[in-house]
PDB file of C-alpha atoms in Angstrom:
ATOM      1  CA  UNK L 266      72.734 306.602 138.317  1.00 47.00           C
ATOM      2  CA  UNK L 267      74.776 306.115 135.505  1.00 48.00           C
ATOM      3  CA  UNK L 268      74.300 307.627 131.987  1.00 49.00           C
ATOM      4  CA  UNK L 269      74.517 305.936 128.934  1.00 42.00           C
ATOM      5  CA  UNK L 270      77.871 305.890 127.839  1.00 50.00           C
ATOM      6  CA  UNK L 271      79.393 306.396 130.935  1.00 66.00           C
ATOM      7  CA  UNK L 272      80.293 301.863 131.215  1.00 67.00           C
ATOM      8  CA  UNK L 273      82.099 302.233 128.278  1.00 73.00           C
ATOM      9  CA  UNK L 274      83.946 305.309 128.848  1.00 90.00           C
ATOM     10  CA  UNK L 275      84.929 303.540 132.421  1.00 91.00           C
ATOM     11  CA  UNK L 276      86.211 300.619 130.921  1.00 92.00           C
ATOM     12  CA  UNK L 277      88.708 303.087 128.638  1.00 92.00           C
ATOM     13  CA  UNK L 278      89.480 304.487 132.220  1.00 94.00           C
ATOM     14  CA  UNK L 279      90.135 301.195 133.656  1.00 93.00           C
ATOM     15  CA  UNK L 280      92.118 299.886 130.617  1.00 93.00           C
ATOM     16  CA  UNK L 281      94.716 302.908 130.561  1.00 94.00           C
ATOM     17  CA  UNK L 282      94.463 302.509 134.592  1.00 92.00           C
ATOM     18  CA  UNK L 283      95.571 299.488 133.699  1.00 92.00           C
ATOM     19  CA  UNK L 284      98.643 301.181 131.439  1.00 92.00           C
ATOM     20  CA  UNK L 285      99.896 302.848 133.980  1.00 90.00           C
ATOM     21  CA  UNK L 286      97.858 306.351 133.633  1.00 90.00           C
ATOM     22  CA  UNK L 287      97.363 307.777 137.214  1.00 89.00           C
ATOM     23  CA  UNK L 288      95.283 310.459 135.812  1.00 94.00           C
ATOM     24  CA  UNK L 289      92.369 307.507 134.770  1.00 92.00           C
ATOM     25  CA  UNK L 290      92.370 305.913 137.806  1.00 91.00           C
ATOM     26  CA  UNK L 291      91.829 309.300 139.485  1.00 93.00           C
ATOM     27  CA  UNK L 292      89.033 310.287 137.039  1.00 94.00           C
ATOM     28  CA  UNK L 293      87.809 306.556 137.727  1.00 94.00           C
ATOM     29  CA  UNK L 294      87.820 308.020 141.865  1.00 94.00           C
ATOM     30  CA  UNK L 295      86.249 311.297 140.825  1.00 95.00           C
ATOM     31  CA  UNK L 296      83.481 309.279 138.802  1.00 95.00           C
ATOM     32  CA  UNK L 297      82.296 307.686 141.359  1.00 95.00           C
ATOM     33  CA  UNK L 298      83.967 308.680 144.706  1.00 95.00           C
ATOM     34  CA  UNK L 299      80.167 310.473 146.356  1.00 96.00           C
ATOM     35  CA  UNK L 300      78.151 306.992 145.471  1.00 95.00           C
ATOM     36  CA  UNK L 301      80.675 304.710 147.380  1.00 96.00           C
ATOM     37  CA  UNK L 302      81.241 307.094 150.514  1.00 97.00           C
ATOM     38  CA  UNK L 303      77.123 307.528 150.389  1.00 95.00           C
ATOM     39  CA  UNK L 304      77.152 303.731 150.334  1.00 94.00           C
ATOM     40  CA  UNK L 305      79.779 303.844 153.061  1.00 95.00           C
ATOM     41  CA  UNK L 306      77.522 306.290 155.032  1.00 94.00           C
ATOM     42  CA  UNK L 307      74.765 304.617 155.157  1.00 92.00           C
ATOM     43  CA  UNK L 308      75.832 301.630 156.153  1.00 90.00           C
ATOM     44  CA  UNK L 309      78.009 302.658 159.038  1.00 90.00           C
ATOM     45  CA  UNK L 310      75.963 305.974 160.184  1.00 88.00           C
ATOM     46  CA  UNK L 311      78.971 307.719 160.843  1.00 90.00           C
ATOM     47  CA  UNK L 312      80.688 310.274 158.292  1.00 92.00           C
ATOM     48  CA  UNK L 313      84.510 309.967 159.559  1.00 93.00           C
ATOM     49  CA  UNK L 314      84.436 305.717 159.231  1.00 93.00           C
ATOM     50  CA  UNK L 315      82.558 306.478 156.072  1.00 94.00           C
ATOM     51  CA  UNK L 316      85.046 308.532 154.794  1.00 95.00           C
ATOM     52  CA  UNK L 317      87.908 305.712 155.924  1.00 95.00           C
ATOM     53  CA  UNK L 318      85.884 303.194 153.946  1.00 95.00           C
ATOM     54  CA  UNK L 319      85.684 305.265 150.970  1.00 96.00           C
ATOM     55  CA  UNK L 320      89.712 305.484 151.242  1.00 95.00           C
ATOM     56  CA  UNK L 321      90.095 301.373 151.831  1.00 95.00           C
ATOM     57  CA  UNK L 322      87.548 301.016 148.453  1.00 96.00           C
ATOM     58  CA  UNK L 323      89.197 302.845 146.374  1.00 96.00           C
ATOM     59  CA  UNK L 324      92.579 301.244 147.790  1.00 95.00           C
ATOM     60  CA  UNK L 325      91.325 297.663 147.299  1.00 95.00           C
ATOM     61  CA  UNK L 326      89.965 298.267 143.485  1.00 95.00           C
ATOM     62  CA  UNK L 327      93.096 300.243 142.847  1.00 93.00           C
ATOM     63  CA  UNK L 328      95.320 296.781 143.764  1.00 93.00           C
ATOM     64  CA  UNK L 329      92.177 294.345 142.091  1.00 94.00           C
ATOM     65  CA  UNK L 330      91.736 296.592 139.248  1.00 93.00           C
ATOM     66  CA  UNK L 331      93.418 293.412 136.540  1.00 93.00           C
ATOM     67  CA  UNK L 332      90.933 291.189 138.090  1.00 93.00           C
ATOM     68  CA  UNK L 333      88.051 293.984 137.336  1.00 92.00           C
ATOM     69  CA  UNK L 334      85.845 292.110 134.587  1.00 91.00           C
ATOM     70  CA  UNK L 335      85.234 294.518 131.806  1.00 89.00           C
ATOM     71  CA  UNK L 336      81.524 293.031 131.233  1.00 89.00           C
ATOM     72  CA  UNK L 337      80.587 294.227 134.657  1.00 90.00           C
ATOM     73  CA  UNK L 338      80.306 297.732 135.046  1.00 92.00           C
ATOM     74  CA  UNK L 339      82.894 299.628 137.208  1.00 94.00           C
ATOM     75  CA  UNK L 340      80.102 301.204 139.539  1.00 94.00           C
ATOM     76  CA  UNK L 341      78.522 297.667 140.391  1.00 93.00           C
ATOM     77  CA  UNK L 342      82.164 296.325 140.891  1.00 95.00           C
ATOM     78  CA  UNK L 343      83.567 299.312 142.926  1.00 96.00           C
ATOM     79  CA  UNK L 344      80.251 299.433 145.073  1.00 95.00           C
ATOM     80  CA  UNK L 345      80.633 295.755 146.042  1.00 94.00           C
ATOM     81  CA  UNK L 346      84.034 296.645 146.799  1.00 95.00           C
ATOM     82  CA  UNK L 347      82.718 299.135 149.273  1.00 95.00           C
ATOM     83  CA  UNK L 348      80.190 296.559 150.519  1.00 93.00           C
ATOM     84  CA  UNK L 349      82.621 294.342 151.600  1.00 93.00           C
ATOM     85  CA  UNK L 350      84.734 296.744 153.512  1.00 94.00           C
ATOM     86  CA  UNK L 351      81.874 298.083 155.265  1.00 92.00           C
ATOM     87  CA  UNK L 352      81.205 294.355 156.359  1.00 91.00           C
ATOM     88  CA  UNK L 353      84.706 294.001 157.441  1.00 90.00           C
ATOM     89  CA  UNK L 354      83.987 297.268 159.186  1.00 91.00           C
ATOM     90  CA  UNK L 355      81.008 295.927 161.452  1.00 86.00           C
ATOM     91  CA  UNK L 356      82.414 292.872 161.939  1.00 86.00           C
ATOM     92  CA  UNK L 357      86.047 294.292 163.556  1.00 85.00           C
ATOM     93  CA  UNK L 358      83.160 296.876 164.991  1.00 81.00           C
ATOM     94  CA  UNK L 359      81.081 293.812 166.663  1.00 76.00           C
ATOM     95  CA  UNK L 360      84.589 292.559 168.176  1.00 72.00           C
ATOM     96  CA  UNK L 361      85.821 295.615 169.814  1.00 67.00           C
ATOM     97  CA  UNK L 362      82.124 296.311 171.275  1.00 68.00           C
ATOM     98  CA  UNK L 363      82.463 292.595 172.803  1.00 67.00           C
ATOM     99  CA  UNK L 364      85.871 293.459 174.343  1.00 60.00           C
ATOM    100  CA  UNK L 365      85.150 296.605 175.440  1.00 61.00           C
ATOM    101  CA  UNK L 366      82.114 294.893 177.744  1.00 61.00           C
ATOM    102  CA  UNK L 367      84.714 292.333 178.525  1.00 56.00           C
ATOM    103  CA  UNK L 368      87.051 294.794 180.569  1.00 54.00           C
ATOM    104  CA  UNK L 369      87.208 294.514 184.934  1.00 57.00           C
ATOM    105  CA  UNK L 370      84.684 296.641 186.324  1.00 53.00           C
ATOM    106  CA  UNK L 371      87.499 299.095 187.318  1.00 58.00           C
ATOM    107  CA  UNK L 372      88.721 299.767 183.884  1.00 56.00           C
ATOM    108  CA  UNK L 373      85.031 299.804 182.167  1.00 53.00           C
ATOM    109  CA  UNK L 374      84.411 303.524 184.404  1.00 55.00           C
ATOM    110  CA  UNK L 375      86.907 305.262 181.828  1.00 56.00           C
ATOM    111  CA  UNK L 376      84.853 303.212 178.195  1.00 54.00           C
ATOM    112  CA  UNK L 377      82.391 306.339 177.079  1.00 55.00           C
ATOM    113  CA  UNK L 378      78.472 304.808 176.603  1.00 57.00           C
ATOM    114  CA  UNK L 379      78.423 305.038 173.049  1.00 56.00           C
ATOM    115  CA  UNK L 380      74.205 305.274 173.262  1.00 56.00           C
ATOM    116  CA  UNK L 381      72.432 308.711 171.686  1.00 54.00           C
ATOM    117  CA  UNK L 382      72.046 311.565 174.410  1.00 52.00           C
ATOM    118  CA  UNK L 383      68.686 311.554 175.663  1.00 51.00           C
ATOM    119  CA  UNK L 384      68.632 315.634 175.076  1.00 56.00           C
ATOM    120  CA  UNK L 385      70.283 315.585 171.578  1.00 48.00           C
ATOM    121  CA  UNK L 386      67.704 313.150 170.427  1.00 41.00           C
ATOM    122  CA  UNK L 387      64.991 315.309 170.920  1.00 50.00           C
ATOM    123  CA  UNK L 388      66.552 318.105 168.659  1.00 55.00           C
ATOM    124  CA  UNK L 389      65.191 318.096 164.953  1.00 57.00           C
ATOM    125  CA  UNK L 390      68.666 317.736 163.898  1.00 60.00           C
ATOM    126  CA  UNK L 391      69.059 314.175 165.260  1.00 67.00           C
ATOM    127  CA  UNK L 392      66.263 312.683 164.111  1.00 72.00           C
ATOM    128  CA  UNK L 393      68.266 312.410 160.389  1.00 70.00           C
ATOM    129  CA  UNK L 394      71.132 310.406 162.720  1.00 73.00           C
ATOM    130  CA  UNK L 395      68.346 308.340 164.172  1.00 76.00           C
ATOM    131  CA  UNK L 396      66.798 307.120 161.087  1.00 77.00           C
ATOM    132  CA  UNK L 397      70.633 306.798 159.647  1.00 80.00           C
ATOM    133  CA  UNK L 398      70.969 304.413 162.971  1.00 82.00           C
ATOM    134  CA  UNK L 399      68.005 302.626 161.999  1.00 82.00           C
ATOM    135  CA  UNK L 400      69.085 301.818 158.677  1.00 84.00           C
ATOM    136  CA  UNK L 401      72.928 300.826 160.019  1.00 83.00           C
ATOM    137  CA  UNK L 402      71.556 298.482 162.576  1.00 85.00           C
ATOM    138  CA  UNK L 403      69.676 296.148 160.488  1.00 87.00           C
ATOM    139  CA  UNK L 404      71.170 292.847 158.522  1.00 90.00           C
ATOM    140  CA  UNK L 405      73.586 293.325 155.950  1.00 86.00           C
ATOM    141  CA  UNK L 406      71.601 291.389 153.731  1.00 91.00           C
ATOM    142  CA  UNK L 407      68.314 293.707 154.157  1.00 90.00           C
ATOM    143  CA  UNK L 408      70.421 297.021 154.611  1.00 88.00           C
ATOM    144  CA  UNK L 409      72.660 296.567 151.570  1.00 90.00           C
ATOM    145  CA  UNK L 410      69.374 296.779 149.202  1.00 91.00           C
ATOM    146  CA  UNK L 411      67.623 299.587 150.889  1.00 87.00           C
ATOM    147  CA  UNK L 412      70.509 301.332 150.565  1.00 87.00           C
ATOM    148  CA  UNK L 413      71.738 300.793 146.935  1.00 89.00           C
ATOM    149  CA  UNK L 414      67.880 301.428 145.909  1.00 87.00           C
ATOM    150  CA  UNK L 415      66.906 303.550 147.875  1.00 83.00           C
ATOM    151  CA  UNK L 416      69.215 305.672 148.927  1.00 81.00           C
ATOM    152  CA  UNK L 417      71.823 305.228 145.901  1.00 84.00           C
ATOM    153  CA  UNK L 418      68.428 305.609 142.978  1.00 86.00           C
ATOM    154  CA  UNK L 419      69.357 302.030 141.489  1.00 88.00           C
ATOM    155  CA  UNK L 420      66.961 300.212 139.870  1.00 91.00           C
ATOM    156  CA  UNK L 421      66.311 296.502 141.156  1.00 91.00           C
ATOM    157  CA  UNK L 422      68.317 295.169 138.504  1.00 92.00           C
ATOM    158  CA  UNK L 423      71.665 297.227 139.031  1.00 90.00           C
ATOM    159  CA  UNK L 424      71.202 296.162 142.534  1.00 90.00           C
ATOM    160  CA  UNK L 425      70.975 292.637 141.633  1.00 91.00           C
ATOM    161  CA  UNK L 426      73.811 293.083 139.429  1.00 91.00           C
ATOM    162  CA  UNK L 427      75.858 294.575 142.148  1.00 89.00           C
ATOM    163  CA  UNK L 428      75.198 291.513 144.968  1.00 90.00           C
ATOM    164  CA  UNK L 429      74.788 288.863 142.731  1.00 91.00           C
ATOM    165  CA  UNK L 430      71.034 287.760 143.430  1.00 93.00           C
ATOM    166  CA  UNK L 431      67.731 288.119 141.347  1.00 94.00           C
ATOM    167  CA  UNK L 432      65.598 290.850 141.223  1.00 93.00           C
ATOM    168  CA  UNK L 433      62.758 289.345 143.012  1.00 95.00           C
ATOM    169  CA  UNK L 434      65.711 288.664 146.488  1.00 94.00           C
ATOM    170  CA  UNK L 435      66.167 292.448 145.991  1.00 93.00           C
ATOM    171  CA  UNK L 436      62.803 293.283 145.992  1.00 93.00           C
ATOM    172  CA  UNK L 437      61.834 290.917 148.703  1.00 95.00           C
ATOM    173  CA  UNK L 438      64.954 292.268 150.951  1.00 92.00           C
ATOM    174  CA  UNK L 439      63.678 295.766 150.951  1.00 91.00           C
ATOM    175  CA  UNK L 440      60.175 294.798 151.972  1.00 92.00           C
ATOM    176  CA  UNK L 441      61.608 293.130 155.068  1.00 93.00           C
ATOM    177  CA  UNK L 442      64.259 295.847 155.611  1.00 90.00           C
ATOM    178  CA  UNK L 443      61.142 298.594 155.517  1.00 89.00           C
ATOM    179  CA  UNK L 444      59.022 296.752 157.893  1.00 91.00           C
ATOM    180  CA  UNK L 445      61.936 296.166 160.072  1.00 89.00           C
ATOM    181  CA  UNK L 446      62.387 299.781 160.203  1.00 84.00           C
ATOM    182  CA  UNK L 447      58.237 300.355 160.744  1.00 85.00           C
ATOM    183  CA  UNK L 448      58.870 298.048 163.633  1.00 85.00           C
ATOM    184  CA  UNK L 449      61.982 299.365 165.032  1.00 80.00           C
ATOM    185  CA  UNK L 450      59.699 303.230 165.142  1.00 76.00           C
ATOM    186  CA  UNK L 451      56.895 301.784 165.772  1.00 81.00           C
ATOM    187  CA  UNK L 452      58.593 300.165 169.234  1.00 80.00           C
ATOM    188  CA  UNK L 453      59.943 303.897 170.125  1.00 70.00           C
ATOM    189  CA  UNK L 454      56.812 305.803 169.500  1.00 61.00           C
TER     190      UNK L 454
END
């Protein structure tokens, strides 16, 4: 969550970004490099695309940063940043799961079943990665929510800020995404 303060000293960052000082575009990374690869995290469930994503975010802002609208703050802007890669992400995701299913029979022996080990999901351990599944497999429009209140600490109205919709959407999105989520255990119990 950000402190007070801390829009205002991130425009100065972006604005002598903007100058040509590395060093503020790399405190500008520091600032807030742990919210977008939690962001990142969540949505894909996995922490080596999560840290890619992270990279391409910070990557994308870096080139956008004269488009970056100074009565926005940097976190909401940079987070929706992040949100867009990680749909890109699902959506190149969604494609190669379709063409790996589309291979001859032959090849399709030597394509690894991506599915949980039956074994491993009994361990304690795994039942953090199964929730973290849970949450990565529902909508992008119920997931992204969850995640920046829930998991992130925003309030409804940063999170509104962030995807452009009302606080009411925001709360309403949640709702659905936790009884989604009461289903999808529910079903496995």
């Amino acid at each position: 969550m950000n402190r007070p303060g801390d829009d205002q000293d991130d425009h100065a960052l972006v604005r002598r970004a903007l100058s040509g000082e590395q060093q503020s575009y790399a405190a500008l990374m520091a600032r807030h490099r742990e919210a977008v690869f939690r962001v990142a995290r969540h949505h894909t469930g996995d922490e080596a695309e999560a840290l890619d994503l992270t990279q391409e975010a910070f990557v994308a802002a870096f080139a956008a940063l004269t488009r970056f609208d100074p009565a926005r703050p940097f976190r909401a802007w940079i987070l929706r940043i992040t949100i867009n890669k990680c749909r890109d992400w699902a959506r190149r995701r969604a494609v190669r799961r379709m063409l790996r299913f589309a291979l001859p029979l032959e090849d399709a022996r030597d394509v690894a079943d991506a599915g949980p080990d039956p074994e491993a999901a009994a361990i304690s351990a795994r039942e953090v990665a199964r929730i973290g599944a849970a949450v990565a497999a529902l909508p992008a429009n119920l997931k992204t929510p969850l995640i920046l209140c829930r998991l992130e600490g925003m309030s409804m109205a940063e999170a509104a800020q962030v995807l452009g919709i009302s606080e009411k959407a925001v709360e309403t999105r949640i709702y659905r995404a936790r009884q989604k989520l009461s289903e999808h255990f529910m079903r496995k119990a």
